[in-house]
Amino acid sequence: MSLVSAHNEWDPLEEVVIGTAVGAQISRADRGLFAIEYTSFGSLENIPSGPFPRQVIEETEAELTELCDALEGLGITVRRPAPRDHSAVFSTPDWETDGFYDYCPRDGLLTVGQTIIETPMVLRSRFHEPLAYRDLLLEYFESGSRWISAPKPRLLDDMYRPARPAGERLGNGEPAFDAANVLRLGTDILYLVSDSGNEKGWQWLQSALGPAYTVHPCRDIYASTHVDSTIVPLRPGLVLLNPERVNERNMPEVLRSWDHIWAPEMVDIGYTGPRAHASPWIGMNLLVIRPDLVVADARQPELLRSLEKRGIDVLPAKLTHSRTLGGGFHCVSLDVRRAGALETYR
């Protein structure tokens, strides 16, 4: 029986992978990292490569352990990757780099139904990130799950266009996207076209998933990276939306008939170092445990009240350095198995 089964973002959670901050670092500077993350620094030479501060790693790892304990207390199976050496240098015939982190399993792996997909990530430093989960992937495959990998992109220099406006800095020469550009609504799949997911990416995903699914490209919503602090499906017919990014003009068609919770202004929890890797909107980055319960940041009281008004209880938790590391509760988790079946919610 397949251990992988996840049809949407909200069915009752049964198994999840939670990442680790151990060894997290900013990789060596290259054109891709500059174009996607650091254009505001002016040049490659100004990118602050190297390990994140020890305090950031230790406090984050403690908070991730607390999150794991809370989820296990609800009867959810929690899996974690073993720490790796991200300072190790690796190369392809075209370039050489070192690694980033294994903090966000949501970014490189995508579960759709009984299939788990290694996505063609847009940063060179994350090229081999799925290796952190190889033992788990083998276990899931042996249980009957379908395991596929998108074609590995070459990520040549001409793939990156740092002089272009945000949202146009990732080229379209080959499929490239992070899994966190994708949200599952049963047979409807939302795909954010942005600097972390190009047009060929959604076309490849549609081809891989086949006619049972419709992949909807979402354009002109959020130019930067990932969709899960912009659109947060909570249950059939109810979605949390970022009011600075989503409006009546650009709202995905499949969400227009849903009830909308417009996220209140987030409490800015701050960050460590020269640059935040997430905006204050990381505060609305939630992990849905079931339709009436979510993991949310305890320091966002207005958001918690907005959810509770809709009958959604909150399991409060903290990721103090979510802006520093660039990942909230949805980012640091990969839902492997949820109860429920494939449905259409239009």
GROMACS .gro file of C-alpha atoms in nm:
model
  346
    1MET     CA    1   0.000   0.000   0.000
    2SER     CA    2   0.148   0.333  -0.107
    3LEU     CA    3   0.278   0.543   0.180
    4VAL     CA    4   0.238   0.848  -0.044
    5SER     CA    5  -0.115   0.980  -0.088
    6ALA     CA    6  -0.189   1.353  -0.085
    7HIS     CA    7  -0.460   1.505  -0.302
    8ASN     CA    8  -0.489   1.853  -0.157
    9GLU     CA    9  -0.356   2.090   0.110
   10TRP     CA   10  -0.612   2.020   0.382
   11ASP     CA   11  -0.721   1.656   0.424
   12PRO     CA   12  -0.625   1.507   0.765
   13LEU     CA   13  -0.247   1.476   0.782
   14GLU     CA   14  -0.106   1.128   0.851
   15GLU     CA   15   0.263   1.148   0.756
   16VAL     CA   16   0.495   1.444   0.707
   17VAL     CA   17   0.862   1.518   0.647
   18ILE     CA   18   1.007   1.805   0.850
   19GLY     CA   19   1.336   1.961   0.738
   20THR     CA   20   1.651   2.040   0.931
   21ALA     CA   21   1.850   2.363   0.966
   22VAL     CA   22   2.175   2.185   1.051
   23GLY     CA   23   2.455   2.294   0.820
   24ALA     CA   24   2.251   2.567   0.648
   25GLN     CA   25   2.459   2.817   0.453
   26ILE     CA   26   2.446   3.068   0.169
   27SER     CA   27   2.616   2.899  -0.126
   28ARG     CA   28   2.901   3.049  -0.322
   29ALA     CA   29   2.796   3.335  -0.544
   30ASP     CA   30   2.691   3.266  -0.902
   31ARG     CA   31   2.473   3.428  -1.165
   32GLY     CA   32   2.165   3.229  -1.066
   33LEU     CA   33   2.183   3.314  -0.696
   34PHE     CA   34   2.237   3.679  -0.787
   35ALA     CA   35   1.945   3.690  -1.032
   36ILE     CA   36   1.691   3.506  -0.817
   37GLU     CA   37   1.783   3.624  -0.466
   38TYR     CA   38   2.040   3.903  -0.452
   39THR     CA   39   1.999   4.161  -0.730
   40SER     CA   40   1.955   4.431  -0.464
   41PHE     CA   41   2.317   4.372  -0.360
   42GLY     CA   42   2.442   4.514  -0.689
   43SER     CA   43   2.693   4.245  -0.786
   44LEU     CA   44   2.792   3.884  -0.724
   45GLU     CA   45   3.087   3.995  -0.514
   46ASN     CA   46   2.854   4.142  -0.251
   47ILE     CA   47   2.663   3.818  -0.183
   48PRO     CA   48   2.731   3.716   0.181
   49SER     CA   49   2.820   3.350   0.122
   50GLY     CA   50   2.892   3.119   0.414
   51PRO     CA   51   2.717   2.952   0.711
   52PHE     CA   52   2.418   3.103   0.884
   53PRO     CA   53   2.495   3.211   1.243
   54ARG     CA   54   2.521   2.928   1.494
   55GLN     CA   55   2.248   3.079   1.714
   56VAL     CA   56   2.007   3.083   1.419
   57ILE     CA   57   2.071   2.716   1.348
   58GLU     CA   58   2.048   2.600   1.710
   59GLU     CA   59   1.730   2.794   1.790
   60THR     CA   60   1.564   2.684   1.467
   61GLU     CA   61   1.654   2.320   1.522
   62ALA     CA   62   1.505   2.336   1.872
   63GLU     CA   63   1.183   2.486   1.735
   64LEU     CA   64   1.164   2.225   1.459
   65THR     CA   65   1.198   1.953   1.724
   66GLU     CA   66   0.912   2.111   1.919
   67LEU     CA   67   0.702   2.113   1.602
   68CYS     CA   68   0.779   1.745   1.543
   69ASP     CA   69   0.682   1.659   1.900
   70ALA     CA   70   0.353   1.845   1.865
   71LEU     CA   71   0.267   1.668   1.539
   72GLU     CA   72   0.359   1.327   1.679
   73GLY     CA   73   0.137   1.406   1.978
   74LEU     CA   74  -0.151   1.424   1.731
   75GLY     CA   75  -0.068   1.076   1.599
   76ILE     CA   76   0.106   1.200   1.283
   77THR     CA   77   0.412   1.010   1.158
   78VAL     CA   78   0.706   1.251   1.132
   79ARG     CA   79   1.014   1.180   0.918
   80ARG     CA   80   1.333   1.388   0.900
   81PRO     CA   81   1.642   1.398   0.678
   82ALA     CA   82   1.987   1.323   0.820
   83PRO     CA   83   2.219   1.626   0.834
   84ARG     CA   84   2.453   1.669   0.535
   85ASP     CA   85   2.768   1.867   0.460
   86HIS     CA   86   2.648   2.158   0.246
   87SER     CA   87   2.999   2.298   0.213
   88ALA     CA   88   3.093   2.007  -0.014
   89VAL     CA   89   3.164   2.127  -0.368
   90PHE     CA   90   2.994   1.958  -0.663
   91SER     CA   91   2.982   2.027  -1.035
   92THR     CA   92   2.827   1.952  -1.371
   93PRO     CA   93   3.008   1.990  -1.704
   94ASP     CA   94   2.883   2.351  -1.706
   95TRP     CA   95   2.942   2.492  -1.355
   96GLU     CA   96   3.061   2.429  -0.999
   97THR     CA   97   2.903   2.524  -0.668
   98ASP     CA   98   2.839   2.414  -0.311
   99GLY     CA   99   2.510   2.352  -0.128
  100PHE     CA  100   2.241   2.547   0.055
  101TYR     CA  101   2.033   2.356   0.313
  102ASP     CA  102   1.771   2.088   0.378
  103TYR     CA  103   1.544   2.319   0.577
  104CYS     CA  104   1.257   2.324   0.326
  105PRO     CA  105   1.159   1.982   0.187
  106ARG     CA  106   0.856   2.156   0.035
  107ASP     CA  107   1.081   2.325  -0.220
  108GLY     CA  108   1.228   2.024  -0.398
  109LEU     CA  109   0.968   1.748  -0.363
  110LEU     CA  110   0.603   1.748  -0.469
  111THR     CA  111   0.344   1.489  -0.370
  112VAL     CA  112   0.040   1.458  -0.597
  113GLY     CA  113  -0.184   1.162  -0.529
  114GLN     CA  114   0.041   0.856  -0.493
  115THR     CA  115   0.321   1.019  -0.691
  116ILE     CA  116   0.625   1.196  -0.548
  117ILE     CA  117   0.812   1.422  -0.788
  118GLU     CA  118   1.165   1.559  -0.769
  119THR     CA  119   1.125   1.904  -0.921
  120PRO     CA  120   1.381   2.084  -1.144
  121MET     CA  121   1.488   2.348  -0.892
  122VAL     CA  122   1.600   2.687  -1.018
  123LEU     CA  123   1.916   2.741  -0.808
  124ARG     CA  124   2.234   2.549  -0.884
  125SER     CA  125   2.312   2.508  -0.513
  126ARG     CA  126   1.990   2.305  -0.474
  127PHE     CA  127   2.057   2.077  -0.771
  128HIS     CA  128   2.114   1.768  -0.554
  129GLU     CA  129   1.884   1.858  -0.263
  130PRO     CA  130   1.652   1.557  -0.316
  131LEU     CA  131   1.948   1.334  -0.219
  132ALA     CA  132   1.877   1.431   0.144
  133TYR     CA  133   1.556   1.230   0.117
  134ARG     CA  134   1.683   0.939  -0.094
  135ASP     CA  135   1.633   0.673   0.175
  136LEU     CA  136   1.277   0.796   0.229
  137LEU     CA  137   1.209   0.806  -0.144
  138LEU     CA  138   1.325   0.448  -0.177
  139GLU     CA  139   1.099   0.344   0.111
  140TYR     CA  140   0.802   0.522  -0.045
  141PHE     CA  141   0.878   0.364  -0.384
  142GLU     CA  142   0.900   0.017  -0.232
  143SER     CA  143   0.560   0.070  -0.068
  144GLY     CA  144   0.402   0.115  -0.411
  145SER     CA  145   0.432   0.489  -0.459
  146ARG     CA  146   0.517   0.634  -0.798
  147TRP     CA  147   0.853   0.817  -0.790
  148ILE     CA  148   0.958   1.037  -1.079
  149SER     CA  149   1.206   1.315  -1.141
  150ALA     CA  150   1.173   1.606  -1.379
  151PRO     CA  151   1.456   1.644  -1.631
  152LYS     CA  152   1.755   1.798  -1.455
  153PRO     CA  153   1.797   2.150  -1.596
  154ARG     CA  154   2.141   2.260  -1.717
  155LEU     CA  155   2.098   2.602  -1.548
  156LEU     CA  156   2.340   2.777  -1.780
  157ASP     CA  157   2.420   3.145  -1.736
  158ASP     CA  158   2.171   3.246  -2.005
  159MET     CA  159   1.892   3.093  -1.794
  160TYR     CA  160   1.931   3.385  -1.554
  161ARG     CA  161   1.852   3.747  -1.640
  162PRO     CA  162   1.942   3.969  -1.342
  163ALA     CA  163   1.892   4.293  -1.538
  164ARG     CA  164   1.523   4.214  -1.597
  165PRO     CA  165   1.241   4.322  -1.360
  166ALA     CA  166   1.135   4.084  -1.083
  167GLY     CA  167   0.925   3.806  -1.230
  168GLU     CA  168   1.129   3.800  -1.552
  169ARG     CA  169   1.467   3.695  -1.415
  170LEU     CA  170   1.428   3.322  -1.477
  171GLY     CA  171   1.452   3.226  -1.843
  172ASN     CA  172   1.227   2.979  -2.022
  173GLY     CA  173   1.481   2.773  -2.211
  174GLU     CA  174   1.406   2.451  -2.020
  175PRO     CA  175   1.157   2.343  -1.749
  176ALA     CA  176   1.258   2.482  -1.410
  177PHE     CA  177   1.046   2.524  -1.098
  178ASP     CA  178   1.049   2.472  -0.725
  179ALA     CA  179   0.782   2.246  -0.579
  180ALA     CA  180   0.672   2.531  -0.351
  181ASN     CA  181   0.535   2.706  -0.661
  182VAL     CA  182   0.257   2.446  -0.661
  183LEU     CA  183  -0.068   2.407  -0.461
  184ARG     CA  184  -0.302   2.107  -0.489
  185LEU     CA  185  -0.681   2.151  -0.498
  186GLY     CA  186  -0.777   1.796  -0.592
  187THR     CA  187  -0.792   1.770  -0.970
  188ASP     CA  188  -0.695   2.136  -1.002
  189ILE     CA  189  -0.330   2.231  -0.950
  190LEU     CA  190  -0.219   2.593  -0.911
  191TYR     CA  191   0.127   2.680  -1.045
  192LEU     CA  192   0.288   3.019  -0.977
  193VAL     CA  193   0.476   3.156  -1.279
  194SER     CA  194   0.754   3.362  -1.120
  195ASP     CA  195   1.128   3.384  -1.069
  196SER     CA  196   1.111   3.035  -0.915
  197GLY     CA  197   0.894   2.873  -1.182
  198ASN     CA  198   0.887   2.929  -1.557
  199GLU     CA  199   0.629   2.862  -1.827
  200LYS     CA  200   0.792   2.539  -1.943
  201GLY     CA  201   0.775   2.418  -1.581
  202TRP     CA  202   0.396   2.412  -1.566
  203GLN     CA  203   0.381   2.261  -1.914
  204TRP     CA  204   0.609   1.977  -1.802
  205LEU     CA  205   0.405   1.925  -1.485
  206GLN     CA  206   0.082   1.903  -1.684
  207SER     CA  207   0.243   1.647  -1.913
  208ALA     CA  208   0.371   1.442  -1.618
  209LEU     CA  209   0.039   1.440  -1.431
  210GLY     CA  210  -0.177   1.366  -1.733
  211PRO     CA  211  -0.542   1.436  -1.813
  212ALA     CA  212  -0.676   1.359  -1.463
  213TYR     CA  213  -0.539   1.698  -1.352
  214THR     CA  214  -0.556   2.054  -1.479
  215VAL     CA  215  -0.249   2.264  -1.402
  216HIS     CA  216  -0.346   2.633  -1.388
  217PRO     CA  217  -0.060   2.877  -1.452
  218CYS     CA  218  -0.098   3.175  -1.218
  219ARG     CA  219   0.065   3.484  -1.367
  220ASP     CA  220   0.121   3.837  -1.239
  221ILE     CA  221   0.044   3.745  -0.879
  222TYR     CA  222   0.384   3.729  -0.707
  223ALA     CA  223   0.705   3.787  -0.899
  224SER     CA  224   0.953   3.642  -0.653
  225THR     CA  225   0.971   3.289  -0.510
  226HIS     CA  226   0.702   3.040  -0.405
  227VAL     CA  227   0.327   3.068  -0.360
  228ASP     CA  228   0.262   2.955  -0.002
  229SER     CA  229   0.274   3.299   0.160
  230THR     CA  230   0.037   3.433  -0.104
  231ILE     CA  231  -0.239   3.170  -0.140
  232VAL     CA  232  -0.320   2.926   0.144
  233PRO     CA  233  -0.608   2.682   0.079
  234LEU     CA  234  -0.764   2.589   0.414
  235ARG     CA  235  -1.049   2.357   0.319
  236PRO     CA  236  -1.284   2.312   0.023
  237GLY     CA  237  -1.430   2.654  -0.053
  238LEU     CA  238  -1.214   2.856   0.187
  239VAL     CA  239  -0.878   3.018   0.112
  240LEU     CA  240  -0.647   3.262   0.291
  241LEU     CA  241  -0.515   3.531   0.054
  242ASN     CA  242  -0.239   3.790   0.068
  243PRO     CA  243  -0.408   4.128   0.003
  244GLU     CA  244  -0.086   4.288  -0.127
  245ARG     CA  245  -0.053   4.032  -0.406
  246VAL     CA  246  -0.394   3.888  -0.489
  247ASN     CA  247  -0.683   4.095  -0.620
  248GLU     CA  248  -0.993   4.060  -0.834
  249ARG     CA  249  -0.789   4.103  -1.152
  250ASN     CA  250  -0.529   3.830  -1.097
  251MET     CA  251  -0.714   3.585  -0.871
  252PRO     CA  252  -0.698   3.229  -1.008
  253GLU     CA  253  -1.030   3.147  -1.172
  254VAL     CA  254  -1.086   2.831  -0.968
  255LEU     CA  255  -1.075   3.037  -0.644
  256ARG     CA  256  -1.319   3.309  -0.743
  257SER     CA  257  -1.624   3.124  -0.610
  258TRP     CA  258  -1.452   3.032  -0.282
  259ASP     CA  259  -1.486   3.225   0.043
  260HIS     CA  260  -1.184   3.448   0.097
  261ILE     CA  261  -1.003   3.537   0.417
  262TRP     CA  262  -0.790   3.843   0.346
  263ALA     CA  263  -0.486   3.813   0.568
  264PRO     CA  264  -0.439   4.096   0.818
  265GLU     CA  265  -0.110   4.282   0.836
  266MET     CA  266   0.157   4.053   0.976
  267VAL     CA  267   0.365   4.122   1.286
  268ASP     CA  268   0.723   4.160   1.158
  269ILE     CA  269   0.936   3.916   1.361
  270GLY     CA  270   1.259   4.054   1.212
  271TYR     CA  271   1.565   3.875   1.078
  272THR     CA  272   1.934   3.823   1.138
  273GLY     CA  273   2.206   3.920   0.891
  274PRO     CA  274   2.228   4.153   0.591
  275ARG     CA  275   1.918   4.025   0.410
  276ALA     CA  276   1.584   3.866   0.489
  277HIS     CA  277   1.508   3.559   0.279
  278ALA     CA  278   1.135   3.606   0.334
  279SER     CA  279   0.905   3.905   0.377
  280PRO     CA  280   0.690   3.962   0.688
  281TRP     CA  281   0.417   3.772   0.498
  282ILE     CA  282   0.593   3.451   0.601
  283GLY     CA  283   0.364   3.489   0.903
  284MET     CA  284   0.072   3.356   0.695
  285ASN     CA  285   0.269   3.047   0.589
  286LEU     CA  286   0.060   2.772   0.752
  287LEU     CA  287   0.060   2.394   0.769
  288VAL     CA  288  -0.297   2.261   0.756
  289ILE     CA  289  -0.331   1.952   0.975
  290ARG     CA  290  -0.699   1.901   0.896
  291PRO     CA  291  -0.980   2.135   0.783
  292ASP     CA  292  -1.040   2.259   1.138
  293LEU     CA  293  -0.679   2.277   1.263
  294VAL     CA  294  -0.362   2.449   1.136
  295VAL     CA  295  -0.010   2.513   1.262
  296ALA     CA  296   0.038   2.889   1.273
  297ASP     CA  297   0.278   3.141   1.423
  298ALA     CA  298   0.184   3.217   1.782
  299ARG     CA  299   0.306   3.576   1.731
  300GLN     CA  300   0.036   3.660   1.474
  301PRO     CA  301  -0.272   3.728   1.694
  302GLU     CA  302  -0.480   3.901   1.425
  303LEU     CA  303  -0.431   3.612   1.186
  304LEU     CA  304  -0.518   3.360   1.456
  305ARG     CA  305  -0.839   3.548   1.531
  306SER     CA  306  -0.929   3.557   1.161
  307LEU     CA  307  -0.890   3.180   1.140
  308GLU     CA  308  -1.079   3.112   1.462
  309LYS     CA  309  -1.374   3.317   1.333
  310ARG     CA  310  -1.403   3.061   1.052
  311GLY     CA  311  -1.399   2.766   1.291
  312ILE     CA  312  -1.032   2.684   1.244
  313ASP     CA  313  -0.836   2.605   1.560
  314VAL     CA  314  -0.467   2.687   1.578
  315LEU     CA  315  -0.178   2.478   1.702
  316PRO     CA  316   0.054   2.768   1.794
  317ALA     CA  317   0.422   2.727   1.719
  318LYS     CA  318   0.729   2.939   1.645
  319LEU     CA  319   1.000   2.958   1.383
  320THR     CA  320   1.187   3.260   1.513
  321HIS     CA  321   1.423   3.274   1.216
  322SER     CA  322   1.173   3.207   0.939
  323ARG     CA  323   1.258   3.539   0.771
  324THR     CA  324   1.631   3.475   0.807
  325LEU     CA  325   1.619   3.124   0.660
  326GLY     CA  326   1.329   3.181   0.425
  327GLY     CA  327   1.077   2.924   0.540
  328GLY     CA  328   0.761   2.899   0.752
  329PHE     CA  329   0.556   2.599   0.859
  330HIS     CA  330   0.440   2.503   0.509
  331CYS     CA  331   0.793   2.543   0.372
  332VAL     CA  332   0.963   2.323   0.633
  333SER     CA  333   0.712   2.042   0.586
  334LEU     CA  334   0.628   1.798   0.309
  335ASP     CA  335   0.292   1.630   0.351
  336VAL     CA  336   0.345   1.273   0.236
  337ARG     CA  337   0.013   1.120   0.326
  338ARG     CA  338  -0.329   1.267   0.397
  339ALA     CA  339  -0.657   1.082   0.446
  340GLY     CA  340  -0.906   1.139   0.164
  341ALA     CA  341  -0.960   1.078  -0.205
  342LEU     CA  342  -0.911   1.271  -0.528
  343GLU     CA  343  -1.201   1.511  -0.584
  344THR     CA  344  -1.288   1.818  -0.787
  345TYR     CA  345  -1.377   2.129  -0.585
  346ARG     CA  346  -1.496   2.368  -0.856
   0.00000   0.00000   0.00000
